[in-house]
């Protein structure tokens, strides 16, 4: 029986974050692919009765839920290997601030931008642009949000580097471009070039086909 | 840690600000308290929290820390020689963070539906949600004196500030939390016996008066 299990979904950026972290720490784990849009398995409901969502990390039979909570747990439990968070309390507070900002503001707004239409989309586009400007400013002269190497903020920003790029193209949008956001553009290139990231992303054609099907279904439903 | 300068920017009815006050008190720290006269925000607040422009903000030797639960964790990590607020075991710590995250994601929004209701149905919906959340939290508490077990800690700190708003929730939503959630109220009373909590929470009746004032100014009444 595997000591570490990860309940996730092949296309999810949220369980994707956990996979990056486990691989970075060199932790062996069993991945259980949940078909979350169609079905929530009894095991998932048992391990995450409150939110009924992935990812869930199960370590020696004990579940940990919510990706940001799981990431800190991984950092504290497997101390060997690169740290996800810095040691200094002030730097840690900043990491926590930015990961919360990404999760609670950036990801939902960027997602909404791609899936909404008309005035709602225009408003979401404006909000997204403001949020991306803030991230661009935070990146400043650093290669990664974590400095010279990727850290927890970079891991949590995964959605922006890959999923959002695919979605905005399918939605016919150009919210995040290298011209508008040169630092974020460079960060995306460096980030996707990291072995730990590029070897663990869902296949682009599979993800694109999946989202394209969802766009078509949404358009059909709207008619 | 002799010459630390600590300034807390807050608005006293904030359930989030009270988390920071309690944490500072638990650690026995001296700090300067500055009241923000919301909705007017001071230039200092806007400079120290340009992203969210919200209270509370803790300024430690000139450097700002924002977001209440992040501030509490910061206080716990810097002043780690006494009164630990989070468990030391990573799994217990994760459970505490999960619970505080649940409170953050759910309770504030549900509570707002009650206090800023536009009609009876809205208030009723908010009340149902709040009670569901309280039931989940009572389940997490179980038979323990505090969410942290024998010791008052991070999750207790995360939740107790909402007590200031209970009277407003009850009055706007027309229900009694004591009747619906007696276990939770027993926990509240236990927390209020702590000096650090009692001196950090404002009067729930005055919070309700402020709710009425804001309702009127927003044309809800």
PDB file of N, CA and C in Angstrom, chain B residues 129-212:
ATOM      1  N   UNK B 129     -27.116  29.306   5.766  1.00  0.00           N
ATOM      2  CA  UNK B 129     -25.702  29.037   5.472  1.00  0.00           C
ATOM      3  C   UNK B 129     -24.844  29.155   6.727  1.00  0.00           C
ATOM      4  N   UNK B 130     -25.098  30.212   7.504  1.00  0.00           N
ATOM      5  CA  UNK B 130     -24.308  30.414   8.723  1.00  0.00           C
ATOM      6  C   UNK B 130     -24.500  29.237   9.676  1.00  0.00           C
ATOM      7  N   UNK B 131     -25.737  28.794   9.832  1.00  0.00           N
ATOM      8  CA  UNK B 131     -25.999  27.679  10.743  1.00  0.00           C
ATOM      9  C   UNK B 131     -25.332  26.395  10.258  1.00  0.00           C
ATOM     10  N   UNK B 132     -25.326  26.179   8.939  1.00  0.00           N
ATOM     11  CA  UNK B 132     -24.644  24.993   8.386  1.00  0.00           C
ATOM     12  C   UNK B 132     -23.161  25.036   8.718  1.00  0.00           C
ATOM     13  N   UNK B 133     -22.584  26.226   8.544  1.00  0.00           N
ATOM     14  CA  UNK B 133     -21.158  26.392   8.822  1.00  0.00           C
ATOM     15  C   UNK B 133     -20.886  26.155  10.310  1.00  0.00           C
ATOM     16  N   UNK B 134     -21.735  26.693  11.166  1.00  0.00           N
ATOM     17  CA  UNK B 134     -21.554  26.498  12.607  1.00  0.00           C
ATOM     18  C   UNK B 134     -21.632  25.024  12.968  1.00  0.00           C
ATOM     19  N   UNK B 135     -22.522  24.275  12.293  1.00  0.00           N
ATOM     20  CA  UNK B 135     -22.651  22.834  12.569  1.00  0.00           C
ATOM     21  C   UNK B 135     -21.356  22.110  12.205  1.00  0.00           C
ATOM     22  N   UNK B 136     -20.782  22.476  11.060  1.00  0.00           N
ATOM     23  CA  UNK B 136     -19.507  21.868  10.636  1.00  0.00           C
ATOM     24  C   UNK B 136     -18.438  22.176  11.677  1.00  0.00           C
ATOM     25  N   UNK B 137     -18.416  23.425  12.137  1.00  0.00           N
ATOM     26  CA  UNK B 137     -17.400  23.821  13.112  1.00  0.00           C
ATOM     27  C   UNK B 137     -17.616  23.118  14.448  1.00  0.00           C
ATOM     28  N   UNK B 138     -18.871  22.963  14.851  1.00  0.00           N
ATOM     29  CA  UNK B 138     -19.143  22.218  16.088  1.00  0.00           C
ATOM     30  C   UNK B 138     -18.639  20.789  15.961  1.00  0.00           C
ATOM     31  N   UNK B 139     -18.789  20.209  14.769  1.00  0.00           N
ATOM     32  CA  UNK B 139     -18.270  18.865  14.515  1.00  0.00           C
ATOM     33  C   UNK B 139     -16.762  18.811  14.663  1.00  0.00           C
ATOM     34  N   UNK B 140     -16.095  19.863  14.144  1.00  0.00           N
ATOM     35  CA  UNK B 140     -14.631  19.916  14.238  1.00  0.00           C
ATOM     36  C   UNK B 140     -14.190  20.087  15.690  1.00  0.00           C
ATOM     37  N   UNK B 141     -14.957  20.843  16.452  1.00  0.00           N
ATOM     38  CA  UNK B 141     -14.631  21.080  17.864  1.00  0.00           C
ATOM     39  C   UNK B 141     -14.792  19.784  18.654  1.00  0.00           C
ATOM     40  N   UNK B 142     -15.869  19.055  18.395  1.00  0.00           N
ATOM     41  CA  UNK B 142     -16.125  17.804  19.119  1.00  0.00           C
ATOM     42  C   UNK B 142     -16.294  18.073  20.597  1.00  0.00           C
ATOM     43  N   UNK B 143     -15.605  17.230  21.400  1.00  0.00           N
ATOM     44  CA  UNK B 143     -15.708  17.387  22.850  1.00  0.00           C
ATOM     45  C   UNK B 143     -14.535  18.155  23.437  1.00  0.00           C
ATOM     46  N   UNK B 144     -13.704  18.713  22.573  1.00  0.00           N
ATOM     47  CA  UNK B 144     -12.512  19.400  23.054  1.00  0.00           C
ATOM     48  C   UNK B 144     -12.894  20.763  23.634  1.00  0.00           C
ATOM     49  N   UNK B 145     -12.121  21.256  24.598  1.00  0.00           N
ATOM     50  CA  UNK B 145     -12.423  22.595  25.107  1.00  0.00           C
ATOM     51  C   UNK B 145     -12.176  23.681  24.058  1.00  0.00           C
ATOM     52  N   UNK B 146     -11.114  23.504  23.259  1.00  0.00           N
ATOM     53  CA  UNK B 146     -10.811  24.454  22.193  1.00  0.00           C
ATOM     54  C   UNK B 146     -10.599  23.676  20.909  1.00  0.00           C
ATOM     55  N   UNK B 147     -10.618  24.395  19.776  1.00  0.00           N
ATOM     56  CA  UNK B 147     -10.370  23.732  18.490  1.00  0.00           C
ATOM     57  C   UNK B 147      -8.984  23.108  18.481  1.00  0.00           C
ATOM     58  N   UNK B 148      -8.051  23.763  19.208  1.00  0.00           N
ATOM     59  CA  UNK B 148      -6.687  23.236  19.262  1.00  0.00           C
ATOM     60  C   UNK B 148      -6.525  22.110  20.259  1.00  0.00           C
ATOM     61  N   UNK B 149      -7.582  21.699  20.946  1.00  0.00           N
ATOM     62  CA  UNK B 149      -7.480  20.660  21.968  1.00  0.00           C
ATOM     63  C   UNK B 149      -7.545  21.287  23.353  1.00  0.00           C
ATOM     64  N   UNK B 150      -6.529  20.976  24.161  1.00  0.00           N
ATOM     65  CA  UNK B 150      -6.512  21.539  25.514  1.00  0.00           C
ATOM     66  C   UNK B 150      -6.133  23.009  25.493  1.00  0.00           C
ATOM     67  N   UNK B 151      -5.411  23.411  24.428  1.00  0.00           N
ATOM     68  CA  UNK B 151      -4.901  24.779  24.381  1.00  0.00           C
ATOM     69  C   UNK B 151      -5.597  25.645  23.353  1.00  0.00           C
ATOM     70  N   UNK B 152      -5.863  26.869  23.759  1.00  0.00           N
ATOM     71  CA  UNK B 152      -6.419  27.894  22.884  1.00  0.00           C
ATOM     72  C   UNK B 152      -5.389  28.162  21.785  1.00  0.00           C
ATOM     73  N   UNK B 153      -5.846  28.208  20.529  1.00  0.00           N
ATOM     74  CA  UNK B 153      -4.858  28.399  19.461  1.00  0.00           C
ATOM     75  C   UNK B 153      -5.419  29.018  18.208  1.00  0.00           C
ATOM     76  N   UNK B 154      -4.759  28.727  17.106  1.00  0.00           N
ATOM     77  CA  UNK B 154      -4.964  29.375  15.817  1.00  0.00           C
ATOM     78  C   UNK B 154      -6.408  29.364  15.321  1.00  0.00           C
ATOM     79  N   UNK B 155      -7.064  28.215  15.416  1.00  0.00           N
ATOM     80  CA  UNK B 155      -8.434  28.144  14.897  1.00  0.00           C
ATOM     81  C   UNK B 155      -9.382  28.914  15.809  1.00  0.00           C
ATOM     82  N   UNK B 156      -9.174  28.799  17.118  1.00  0.00           N
ATOM     83  CA  UNK B 156      -9.984  29.557  18.075  1.00  0.00           C
ATOM     84  C   UNK B 156      -9.844  31.052  17.786  1.00  0.00           C
ATOM     85  N   UNK B 157      -8.603  31.483  17.570  1.00  0.00           N
ATOM     86  CA  UNK B 157      -8.318  32.896  17.271  1.00  0.00           C
ATOM     87  C   UNK B 157      -9.005  33.302  15.973  1.00  0.00           C
ATOM     88  N   UNK B 158      -8.999  32.371  15.000  1.00  0.00           N
ATOM     89  CA  UNK B 158      -9.599  32.635  13.689  1.00  0.00           C
ATOM     90  C   UNK B 158     -11.096  32.871  13.782  1.00  0.00           C
ATOM     91  N   UNK B 159     -11.745  32.193  14.709  1.00  0.00           N
ATOM     92  CA  UNK B 159     -13.211  32.212  14.764  1.00  0.00           C
ATOM     93  C   UNK B 159     -13.792  33.190  15.781  1.00  0.00           C
ATOM     94  N   UNK B 160     -13.135  33.365  16.933  1.00  0.00           N
ATOM     95  CA  UNK B 160     -13.777  34.067  18.055  1.00  0.00           C
ATOM     96  C   UNK B 160     -14.155  35.513  17.747  1.00  0.00           C
ATOM     97  N   UNK B 161     -13.415  36.167  16.846  1.00  0.00           N
ATOM     98  CA  UNK B 161     -13.737  37.551  16.484  1.00  0.00           C
ATOM     99  C   UNK B 161     -15.134  37.701  15.907  1.00  0.00           C
ATOM    100  N   UNK B 162     -15.625  36.638  15.278  1.00  0.00           N
ATOM    101  CA  UNK B 162     -16.973  36.668  14.707  1.00  0.00           C
ATOM    102  C   UNK B 162     -18.030  36.795  15.789  1.00  0.00           C
ATOM    103  N   UNK B 163     -17.682  36.491  17.052  1.00  0.00           N
ATOM    104  CA  UNK B 163     -18.644  36.632  18.138  1.00  0.00           C
ATOM    105  C   UNK B 163     -19.165  38.068  18.229  1.00  0.00           C
ATOM    106  N   UNK B 164     -18.308  39.035  17.890  1.00  0.00           N
ATOM    107  CA  UNK B 164     -18.741  40.440  17.924  1.00  0.00           C
ATOM    108  C   UNK B 164     -19.945  40.664  17.015  1.00  0.00           C
ATOM    109  N   UNK B 165     -20.089  39.818  15.996  1.00  0.00           N
ATOM    110  CA  UNK B 165     -21.145  39.977  15.005  1.00  0.00           C
ATOM    111  C   UNK B 165     -22.352  39.080  15.253  1.00  0.00           C
ATOM    112  N   UNK B 166     -22.285  38.243  16.293  1.00  0.00           N
ATOM    113  CA  UNK B 166     -23.381  37.300  16.541  1.00  0.00           C
ATOM    114  C   UNK B 166     -24.702  38.017  16.807  1.00  0.00           C
ATOM    115  N   UNK B 167     -24.652  39.055  17.630  1.00  0.00           N
ATOM    116  CA  UNK B 167     -25.891  39.783  17.950  1.00  0.00           C
ATOM    117  C   UNK B 167     -26.500  40.388  16.677  1.00  0.00           C
ATOM    118  N   UNK B 168     -25.647  40.913  15.793  1.00  0.00           N
ATOM    119  CA  UNK B 168     -26.132  41.483  14.528  1.00  0.00           C
ATOM    120  C   UNK B 168     -26.726  40.376  13.652  1.00  0.00           C
ATOM    121  N   UNK B 169     -26.042  39.217  13.570  1.00  0.00           N
ATOM    122  CA  UNK B 169     -26.568  38.094  12.783  1.00  0.00           C
ATOM    123  C   UNK B 169     -27.930  37.674  13.330  1.00  0.00           C
ATOM    124  N   UNK B 170     -28.000  37.556  14.670  1.00  0.00           N
ATOM    125  CA  UNK B 170     -29.233  37.065  15.308  1.00  0.00           C
ATOM    126  C   UNK B 170     -30.397  38.017  15.083  1.00  0.00           C
ATOM    127  N   UNK B 171     -30.100  39.321  15.212  1.00  0.00           N
ATOM    128  CA  UNK B 171     -31.172  40.315  15.099  1.00  0.00           C
ATOM    129  C   UNK B 171     -31.639  40.456  13.654  1.00  0.00           C
ATOM    130  N   UNK B 172     -30.679  40.554  12.728  1.00  0.00           N
ATOM    131  CA  UNK B 172     -31.055  40.691  11.311  1.00  0.00           C
ATOM    132  C   UNK B 172     -31.668  39.403  10.765  1.00  0.00           C
ATOM    133  N   UNK B 173     -31.196  38.262  11.282  1.00  0.00           N
ATOM    134  CA  UNK B 173     -31.655  36.982  10.761  1.00  0.00           C
ATOM    135  C   UNK B 173     -32.780  36.374  11.571  1.00  0.00           C
ATOM    136  N   UNK B 174     -33.096  37.004  12.673  1.00  0.00           N
ATOM    137  CA  UNK B 174     -34.182  36.538  13.539  1.00  0.00           C
ATOM    138  C   UNK B 174     -33.995  35.096  14.006  1.00  0.00           C
ATOM    139  N   UNK B 175     -32.894  34.843  14.694  1.00  0.00           N
ATOM    140  CA  UNK B 175     -32.675  33.525  15.262  1.00  0.00           C
ATOM    141  C   UNK B 175     -31.740  33.646  16.462  1.00  0.00           C
ATOM    142  N   UNK B 176     -31.601  32.564  17.211  1.00  0.00           N
ATOM    143  CA  UNK B 176     -30.726  32.585  18.383  1.00  0.00           C
ATOM    144  C   UNK B 176     -29.627  31.545  18.205  1.00  0.00           C
ATOM    145  N   UNK B 177     -28.376  32.012  18.236  1.00  0.00           N
ATOM    146  CA  UNK B 177     -27.252  31.093  18.058  1.00  0.00           C
ATOM    147  C   UNK B 177     -27.137  30.176  19.277  1.00  0.00           C
ATOM    148  N   UNK B 178     -27.482  30.701  20.445  1.00  0.00           N
ATOM    149  CA  UNK B 178     -27.446  29.900  21.683  1.00  0.00           C
ATOM    150  C   UNK B 178     -28.385  28.695  21.555  1.00  0.00           C
ATOM    151  N   UNK B 179     -29.562  28.935  20.996  1.00  0.00           N
ATOM    152  CA  UNK B 179     -30.556  27.864  20.840  1.00  0.00           C
ATOM    153  C   UNK B 179     -30.115  26.871  19.769  1.00  0.00           C
ATOM    154  N   UNK B 180     -29.645  27.401  18.635  1.00  0.00           N
ATOM    155  CA  UNK B 180     -29.305  26.532  17.493  1.00  0.00           C
ATOM    156  C   UNK B 180     -27.969  25.824  17.676  1.00  0.00           C
ATOM    157  N   UNK B 181     -27.020  26.479  18.309  1.00  0.00           N
ATOM    158  CA  UNK B 181     -25.662  25.920  18.417  1.00  0.00           C
ATOM    159  C   UNK B 181     -25.120  26.071  19.833  1.00  0.00           C
ATOM    160  N   UNK B 182     -25.682  25.338  20.787  1.00  0.00           N
ATOM    161  CA  UNK B 182     -25.260  25.507  22.183  1.00  0.00           C
ATOM    162  C   UNK B 182     -23.796  25.152  22.430  1.00  0.00           C
ATOM    163  N   UNK B 183     -23.275  24.158  21.665  1.00  0.00           N
ATOM    164  CA  UNK B 183     -21.873  23.748  21.848  1.00  0.00           C
ATOM    165  C   UNK B 183     -20.934  24.898  21.481  1.00  0.00           C
ATOM    166  N   UNK B 184     -21.303  25.567  20.380  1.00  0.00           N
ATOM    167  CA  UNK B 184     -20.485  26.679  19.909  1.00  0.00           C
ATOM    168  C   UNK B 184     -20.496  27.807  20.936  1.00  0.00           C
ATOM    169  N   UNK B 185     -21.677  28.082  21.508  1.00  0.00           N
ATOM    170  CA  UNK B 185     -21.785  29.166  22.492  1.00  0.00           C
ATOM    171  C   UNK B 185     -21.024  28.814  23.763  1.00  0.00           C
ATOM    172  N   UNK B 186     -20.987  27.531  24.105  1.00  0.00           N
ATOM    173  CA  UNK B 186     -20.200  27.123  25.277  1.00  0.00           C
ATOM    174  C   UNK B 186     -18.720  27.408  25.025  1.00  0.00           C
ATOM    175  N   UNK B 187     -18.279  27.135  23.780  1.00  0.00           N
ATOM    176  CA  UNK B 187     -16.894  27.418  23.396  1.00  0.00           C
ATOM    177  C   UNK B 187     -16.632  28.918  23.436  1.00  0.00           C
ATOM    178  N   UNK B 188     -17.619  29.713  22.966  1.00  0.00           N
ATOM    179  CA  UNK B 188     -17.474  31.175  22.978  1.00  0.00           C
ATOM    180  C   UNK B 188     -17.253  31.663  24.411  1.00  0.00           C
ATOM    181  N   UNK B 189     -18.092  31.153  25.318  1.00  0.00           N
ATOM    182  CA  UNK B 189     -18.003  31.591  26.726  1.00  0.00           C
ATOM    183  C   UNK B 189     -16.642  31.236  27.312  1.00  0.00           C
ATOM    184  N   UNK B 190     -16.152  30.051  26.945  1.00  0.00           N
ATOM    185  CA  UNK B 190     -14.843  29.606  27.415  1.00  0.00           C
ATOM    186  C   UNK B 190     -13.764  30.577  26.927  1.00  0.00           C
ATOM    187  N   UNK B 191     -13.849  30.960  25.658  1.00  0.00           N
ATOM    188  CA  UNK B 191     -12.853  31.882  25.089  1.00  0.00           C
ATOM    189  C   UNK B 191     -12.931  33.253  25.760  1.00  0.00           C
ATOM    190  N   UNK B 192     -14.164  33.717  26.027  1.00  0.00           N
ATOM    191  CA  UNK B 192     -14.335  35.050  26.603  1.00  0.00           C
ATOM    192  C   UNK B 192     -13.758  35.142  28.017  1.00  0.00           C
ATOM    193  N   UNK B 193     -13.551  33.973  28.654  1.00  0.00           N
ATOM    194  CA  UNK B 193     -12.954  33.973  29.989  1.00  0.00           C
ATOM    195  C   UNK B 193     -11.471  34.319  29.925  1.00  0.00           C
ATOM    196  N   UNK B 194     -10.881  34.216  28.756  1.00  0.00           N
ATOM    197  CA  UNK B 194      -9.471  34.561  28.592  1.00  0.00           C
ATOM    198  C   UNK B 194      -9.352  36.080  28.494  1.00  0.00           C
ATOM    199  N   UNK B 195      -8.419  36.625  29.280  1.00  0.00           N
ATOM    200  CA  UNK B 195      -8.234  38.095  29.283  1.00  0.00           C
ATOM    201  C   UNK B 195      -7.880  38.590  27.893  1.00  0.00           C
ATOM    202  N   UNK B 196      -7.024  37.818  27.203  1.00  0.00           N
ATOM    203  CA  UNK B 196      -6.534  38.245  25.879  1.00  0.00           C
ATOM    204  C   UNK B 196      -7.686  38.406  24.897  1.00  0.00           C
ATOM    205  N   UNK B 197      -8.724  37.565  25.049  1.00  0.00           N
ATOM    206  CA  UNK B 197      -9.882  37.632  24.158  1.00  0.00           C
ATOM    207  C   UNK B 197     -10.809  38.756  24.606  1.00  0.00           C
ATOM    208  N   UNK B 198     -11.121  38.784  25.908  1.00  0.00           N
ATOM    209  CA  UNK B 198     -12.058  39.782  26.430  1.00  0.00           C
ATOM    210  C   UNK B 198     -11.609  41.201  26.097  1.00  0.00           C
ATOM    211  N   UNK B 199     -10.295  41.467  26.181  1.00  0.00           N
ATOM    212  CA  UNK B 199      -9.857  42.837  25.907  1.00  0.00           C
ATOM    213  C   UNK B 199      -9.721  43.131  24.417  1.00  0.00           C
ATOM    214  N   UNK B 200      -9.825  42.102  23.590  1.00  0.00           N
ATOM    215  CA  UNK B 200      -9.644  42.298  22.142  1.00  0.00           C
ATOM    216  C   UNK B 200     -10.941  42.407  21.370  1.00  0.00           C
ATOM    217  N   UNK B 201     -12.053  42.066  22.017  1.00  0.00           N
ATOM    218  CA  UNK B 201     -13.329  42.095  21.295  1.00  0.00           C
ATOM    219  C   UNK B 201     -14.155  43.295  21.710  1.00  0.00           C
ATOM    220  N   UNK B 202     -14.773  43.930  20.724  1.00  0.00           N
ATOM    221  CA  UNK B 202     -15.645  45.064  21.005  1.00  0.00           C
ATOM    222  C   UNK B 202     -17.043  44.592  21.372  1.00  0.00           C
ATOM    223  N   UNK B 203     -17.888  45.541  21.712  1.00  0.00           N
ATOM    224  CA  UNK B 203     -19.249  45.247  22.161  1.00  0.00           C
ATOM    225  C   UNK B 203     -20.156  44.844  20.994  1.00  0.00           C
ATOM    226  N   UNK B 204     -20.726  43.641  21.042  1.00  0.00           N
ATOM    227  CA  UNK B 204     -21.604  43.202  19.945  1.00  0.00           C
ATOM    228  C   UNK B 204     -22.797  44.133  19.725  1.00  0.00           C
ATOM    229  N   UNK B 205     -23.277  44.787  20.794  1.00  0.00           N
ATOM    230  CA  UNK B 205     -24.434  45.678  20.632  1.00  0.00           C
ATOM    231  C   UNK B 205     -24.039  46.902  19.805  1.00  0.00           C
ATOM    232  N   UNK B 206     -22.821  47.387  20.016  1.00  0.00           N
ATOM    233  CA  UNK B 206     -22.364  48.550  19.239  1.00  0.00           C
ATOM    234  C   UNK B 206     -22.093  48.130  17.796  1.00  0.00           C
ATOM    235  N   UNK B 207     -21.626  46.903  17.603  1.00  0.00           N
ATOM    236  CA  UNK B 207     -21.443  46.397  16.221  1.00  0.00           C
ATOM    237  C   UNK B 207     -22.786  46.429  15.497  1.00  0.00           C
ATOM    238  N   UNK B 208     -23.844  45.999  16.183  1.00  0.00           N
ATOM    239  CA  UNK B 208     -25.178  46.001  15.575  1.00  0.00           C
ATOM    240  C   UNK B 208     -25.602  47.419  15.212  1.00  0.00           C
ATOM    241  N   UNK B 209     -25.289  48.380  16.098  1.00  0.00           N
ATOM    242  CA  UNK B 209     -25.642  49.784  15.799  1.00  0.00           C
ATOM    243  C   UNK B 209     -24.899  50.270  14.561  1.00  0.00           C
ATOM    244  N   UNK B 210     -23.646  49.822  14.424  1.00  0.00           N
ATOM    245  CA  UNK B 210     -22.855  50.198  13.240  1.00  0.00           C
ATOM    246  C   UNK B 210     -23.460  49.571  11.983  1.00  0.00           C
ATOM    247  N   UNK B 211     -23.931  48.320  12.128  1.00  0.00           N
ATOM    248  CA  UNK B 211     -24.592  47.649  10.991  1.00  0.00           C
ATOM    249  C   UNK B 211     -25.795  48.476  10.542  1.00  0.00           C
ATOM    250  N   UNK B 212     -26.589  48.931  11.520  1.00  0.00           N
ATOM    251  CA  UNK B 212     -27.783  49.723  11.186  1.00  0.00           C
ATOM    252  C   UNK B 212     -27.387  51.018  10.488  1.00  0.00           C
TER     253      UNK B 212
END
